[in-house]
PDB file of C-alpha atoms in Angstrom:
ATOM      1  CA  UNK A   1       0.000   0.000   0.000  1.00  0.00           C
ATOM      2  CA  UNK A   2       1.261   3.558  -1.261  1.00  0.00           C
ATOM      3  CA  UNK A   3       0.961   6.436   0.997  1.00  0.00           C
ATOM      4  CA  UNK A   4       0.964  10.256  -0.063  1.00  0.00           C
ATOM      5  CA  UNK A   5       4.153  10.908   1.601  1.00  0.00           C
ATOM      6  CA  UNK A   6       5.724   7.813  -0.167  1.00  0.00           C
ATOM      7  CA  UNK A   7       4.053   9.850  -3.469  1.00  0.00           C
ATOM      8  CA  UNK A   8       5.450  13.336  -2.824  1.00  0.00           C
ATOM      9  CA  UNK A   9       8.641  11.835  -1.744  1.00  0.00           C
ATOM     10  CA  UNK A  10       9.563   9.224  -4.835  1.00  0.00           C
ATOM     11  CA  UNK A  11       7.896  12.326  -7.173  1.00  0.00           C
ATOM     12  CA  UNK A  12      10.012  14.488  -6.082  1.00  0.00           C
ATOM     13  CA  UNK A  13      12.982  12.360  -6.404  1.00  0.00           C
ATOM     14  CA  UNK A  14      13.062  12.678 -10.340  1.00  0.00           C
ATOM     15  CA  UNK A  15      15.211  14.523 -11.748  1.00  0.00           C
ATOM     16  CA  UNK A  16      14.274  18.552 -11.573  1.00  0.00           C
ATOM     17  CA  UNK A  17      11.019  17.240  -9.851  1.00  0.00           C
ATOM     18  CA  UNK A  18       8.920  20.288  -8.462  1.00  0.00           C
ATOM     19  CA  UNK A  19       6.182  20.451  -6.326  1.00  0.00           C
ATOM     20  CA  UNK A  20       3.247  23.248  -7.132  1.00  0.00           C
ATOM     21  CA  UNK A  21      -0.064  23.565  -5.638  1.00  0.00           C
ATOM     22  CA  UNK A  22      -2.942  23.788  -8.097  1.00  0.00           C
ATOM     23  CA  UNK A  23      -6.520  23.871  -7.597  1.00  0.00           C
ATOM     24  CA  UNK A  24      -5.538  23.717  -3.668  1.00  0.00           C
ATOM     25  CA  UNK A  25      -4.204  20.123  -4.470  1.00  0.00           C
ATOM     26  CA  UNK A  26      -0.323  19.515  -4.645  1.00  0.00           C
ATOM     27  CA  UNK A  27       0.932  18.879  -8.041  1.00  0.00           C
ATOM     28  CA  UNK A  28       4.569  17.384  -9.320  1.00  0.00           C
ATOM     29  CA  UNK A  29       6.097  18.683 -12.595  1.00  0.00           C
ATOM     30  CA  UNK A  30       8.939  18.080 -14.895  1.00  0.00           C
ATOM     31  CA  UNK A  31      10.955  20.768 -14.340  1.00  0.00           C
ATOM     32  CA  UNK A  32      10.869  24.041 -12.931  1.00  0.00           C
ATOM     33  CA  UNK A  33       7.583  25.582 -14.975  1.00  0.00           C
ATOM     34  CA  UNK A  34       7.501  21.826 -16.838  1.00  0.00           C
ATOM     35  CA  UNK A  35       4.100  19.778 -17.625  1.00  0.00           C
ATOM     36  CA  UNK A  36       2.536  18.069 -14.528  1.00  0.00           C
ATOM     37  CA  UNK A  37       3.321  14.142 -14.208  1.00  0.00           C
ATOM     38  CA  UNK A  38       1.498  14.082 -11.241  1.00  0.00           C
ATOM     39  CA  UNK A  39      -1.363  15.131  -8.425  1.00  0.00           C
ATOM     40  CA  UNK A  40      -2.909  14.333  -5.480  1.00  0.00           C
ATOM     41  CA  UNK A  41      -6.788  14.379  -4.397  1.00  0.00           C
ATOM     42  CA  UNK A  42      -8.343  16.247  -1.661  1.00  0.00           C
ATOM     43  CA  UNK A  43      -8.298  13.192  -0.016  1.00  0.00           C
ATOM     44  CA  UNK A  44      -4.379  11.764   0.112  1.00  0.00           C
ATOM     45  CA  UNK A  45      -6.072   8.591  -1.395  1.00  0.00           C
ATOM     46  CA  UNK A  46      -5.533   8.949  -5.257  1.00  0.00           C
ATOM     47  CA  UNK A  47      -3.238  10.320  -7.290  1.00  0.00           C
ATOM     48  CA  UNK A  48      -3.293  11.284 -11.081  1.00  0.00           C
ATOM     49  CA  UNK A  49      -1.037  10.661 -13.642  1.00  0.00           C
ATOM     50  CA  UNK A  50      -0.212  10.934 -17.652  1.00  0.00           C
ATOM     51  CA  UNK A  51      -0.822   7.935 -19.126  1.00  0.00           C
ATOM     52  CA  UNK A  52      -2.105   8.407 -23.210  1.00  0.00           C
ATOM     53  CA  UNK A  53      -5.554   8.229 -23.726  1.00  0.00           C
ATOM     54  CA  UNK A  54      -5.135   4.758 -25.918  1.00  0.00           C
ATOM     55  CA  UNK A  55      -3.997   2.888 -23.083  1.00  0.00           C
ATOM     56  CA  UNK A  56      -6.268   3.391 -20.686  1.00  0.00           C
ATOM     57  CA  UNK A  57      -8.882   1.577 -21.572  1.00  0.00           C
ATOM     58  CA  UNK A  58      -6.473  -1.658 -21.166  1.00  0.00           C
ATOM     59  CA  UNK A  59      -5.466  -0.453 -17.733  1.00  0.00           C
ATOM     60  CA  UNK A  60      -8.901  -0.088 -16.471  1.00  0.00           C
ATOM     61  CA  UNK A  61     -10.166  -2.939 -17.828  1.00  0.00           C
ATOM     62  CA  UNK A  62      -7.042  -5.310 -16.261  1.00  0.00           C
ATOM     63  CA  UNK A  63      -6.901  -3.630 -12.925  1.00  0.00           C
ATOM     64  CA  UNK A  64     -10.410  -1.568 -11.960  1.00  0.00           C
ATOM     65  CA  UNK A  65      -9.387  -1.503  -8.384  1.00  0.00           C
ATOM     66  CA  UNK A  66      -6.011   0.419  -9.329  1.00  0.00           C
ATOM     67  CA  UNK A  67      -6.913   2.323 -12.460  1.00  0.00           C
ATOM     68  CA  UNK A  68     -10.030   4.794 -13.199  1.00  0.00           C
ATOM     69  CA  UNK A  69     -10.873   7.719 -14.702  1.00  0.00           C
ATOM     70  CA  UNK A  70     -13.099  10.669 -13.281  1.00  0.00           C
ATOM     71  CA  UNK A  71     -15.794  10.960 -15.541  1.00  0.00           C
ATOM     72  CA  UNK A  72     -16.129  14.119 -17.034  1.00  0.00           C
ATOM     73  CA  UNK A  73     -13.353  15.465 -16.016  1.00  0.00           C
ATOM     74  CA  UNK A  74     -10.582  13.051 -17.726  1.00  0.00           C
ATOM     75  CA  UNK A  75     -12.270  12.090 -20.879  1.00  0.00           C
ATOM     76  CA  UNK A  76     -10.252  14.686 -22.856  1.00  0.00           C
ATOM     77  CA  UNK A  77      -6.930  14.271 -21.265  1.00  0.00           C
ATOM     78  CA  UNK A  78      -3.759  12.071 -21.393  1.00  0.00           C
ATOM     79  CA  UNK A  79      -4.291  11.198 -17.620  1.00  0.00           C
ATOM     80  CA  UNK A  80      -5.486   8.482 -15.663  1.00  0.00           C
ATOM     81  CA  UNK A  81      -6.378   7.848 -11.733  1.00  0.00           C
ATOM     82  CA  UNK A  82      -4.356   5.389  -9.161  1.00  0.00           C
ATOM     83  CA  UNK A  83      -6.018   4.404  -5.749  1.00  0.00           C
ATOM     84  CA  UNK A  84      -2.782   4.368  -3.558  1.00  0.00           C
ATOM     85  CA  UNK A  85      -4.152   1.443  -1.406  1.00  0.00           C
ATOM     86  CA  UNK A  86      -5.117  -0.744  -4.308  1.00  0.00           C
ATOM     87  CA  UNK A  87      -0.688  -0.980  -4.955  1.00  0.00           C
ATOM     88  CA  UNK A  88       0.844  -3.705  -4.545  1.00  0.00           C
ATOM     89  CA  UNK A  89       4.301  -1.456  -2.972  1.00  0.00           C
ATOM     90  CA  UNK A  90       6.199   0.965  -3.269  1.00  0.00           C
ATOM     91  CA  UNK A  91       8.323   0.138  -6.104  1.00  0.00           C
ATOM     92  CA  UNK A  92       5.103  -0.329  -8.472  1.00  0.00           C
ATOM     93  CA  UNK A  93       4.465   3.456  -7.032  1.00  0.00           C
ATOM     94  CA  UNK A  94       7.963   4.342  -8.630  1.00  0.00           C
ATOM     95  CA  UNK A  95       7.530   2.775 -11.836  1.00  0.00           C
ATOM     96  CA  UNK A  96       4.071   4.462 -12.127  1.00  0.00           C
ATOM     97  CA  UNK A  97       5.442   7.937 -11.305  1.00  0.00           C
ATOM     98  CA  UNK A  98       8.940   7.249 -13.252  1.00  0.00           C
ATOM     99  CA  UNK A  99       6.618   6.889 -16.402  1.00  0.00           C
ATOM    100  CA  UNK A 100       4.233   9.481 -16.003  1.00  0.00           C
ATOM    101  CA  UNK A 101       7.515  11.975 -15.341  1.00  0.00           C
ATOM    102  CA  UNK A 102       8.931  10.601 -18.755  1.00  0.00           C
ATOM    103  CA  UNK A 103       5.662  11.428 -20.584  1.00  0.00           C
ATOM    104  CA  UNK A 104       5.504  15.107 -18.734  1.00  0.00           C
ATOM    105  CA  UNK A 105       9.449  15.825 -19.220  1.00  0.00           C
ATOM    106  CA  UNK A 106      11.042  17.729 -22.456  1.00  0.00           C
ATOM    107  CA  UNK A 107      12.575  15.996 -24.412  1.00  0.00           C
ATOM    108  CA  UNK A 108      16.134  17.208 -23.226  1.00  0.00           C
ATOM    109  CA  UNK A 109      15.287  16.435 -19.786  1.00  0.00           C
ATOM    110  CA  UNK A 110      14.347  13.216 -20.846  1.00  0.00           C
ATOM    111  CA  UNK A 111      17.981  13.289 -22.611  1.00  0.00           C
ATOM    112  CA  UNK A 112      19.410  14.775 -20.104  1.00  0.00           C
ATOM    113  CA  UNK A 113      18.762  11.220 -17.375  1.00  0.00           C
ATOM    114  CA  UNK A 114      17.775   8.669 -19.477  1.00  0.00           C
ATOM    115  CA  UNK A 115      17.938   6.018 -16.515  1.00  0.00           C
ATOM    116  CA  UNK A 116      14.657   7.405 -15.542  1.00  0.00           C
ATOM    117  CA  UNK A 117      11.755   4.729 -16.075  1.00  0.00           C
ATOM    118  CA  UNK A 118      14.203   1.982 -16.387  1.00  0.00           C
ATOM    119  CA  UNK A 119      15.526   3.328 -19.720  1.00  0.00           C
ATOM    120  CA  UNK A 120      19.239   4.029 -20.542  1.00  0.00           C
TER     121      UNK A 120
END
């Protein structure tokens, strides 16, 4: 099980990682004024991610108690919702956040630590 704090603290462990609140939620970004990979609920209990739009279907549909999408409010976007209880640990956390941060990043960012995601 995946806790905010384990959230904010493995988000803000990749590379140029910065935390900014938005809509009185804390977000994570890319890079100092880079693309969000990341958010937290009102609640501590879910957190948002990229994740393109033809995958999630797939993700929903394999895992419904991890994976979901806030109707009406992600239809449009590249995003998709994670209940932190339903993980199995913390290291599924990082891989989840580690690929949401290479979907947010620039290109040289992305360039810049390749390692990130498992990648090199």
């Amino acid at each position: 099980m995946a806790s905010s704090d384990a959230v904010r603290r493995i988000a803000l462990s990749l590379p140029e990682a910065v935390e900014k609140p938005a809509w009185g939620m804390p977000t994570f970004r890319a890079g100092q004024g880079g693309r969000m990979f990341a958010s937290l609920d009102d609640t501590d209990q879910v957190m948002g991610v990229k994740c393109p739009k033809e995958d999630r279907e797939e993700l929903i549909a394999a895992e419904p108690e991890k994976f979901f999408l806030r109707e009406g409010h992600d239809d449009g976007y590249a995003w998709i919702r994670v209940r932190l209880d339903a993980l199995d640990d913390e290291e599924e956390l990082r891989a989840i956040l580690a690929d949401s941060w290479r979907q947010a990043a620039t290109r040289t960012l992305r360039d810049r630590y390749p390692e990130v995601g498992g990648l090199s």
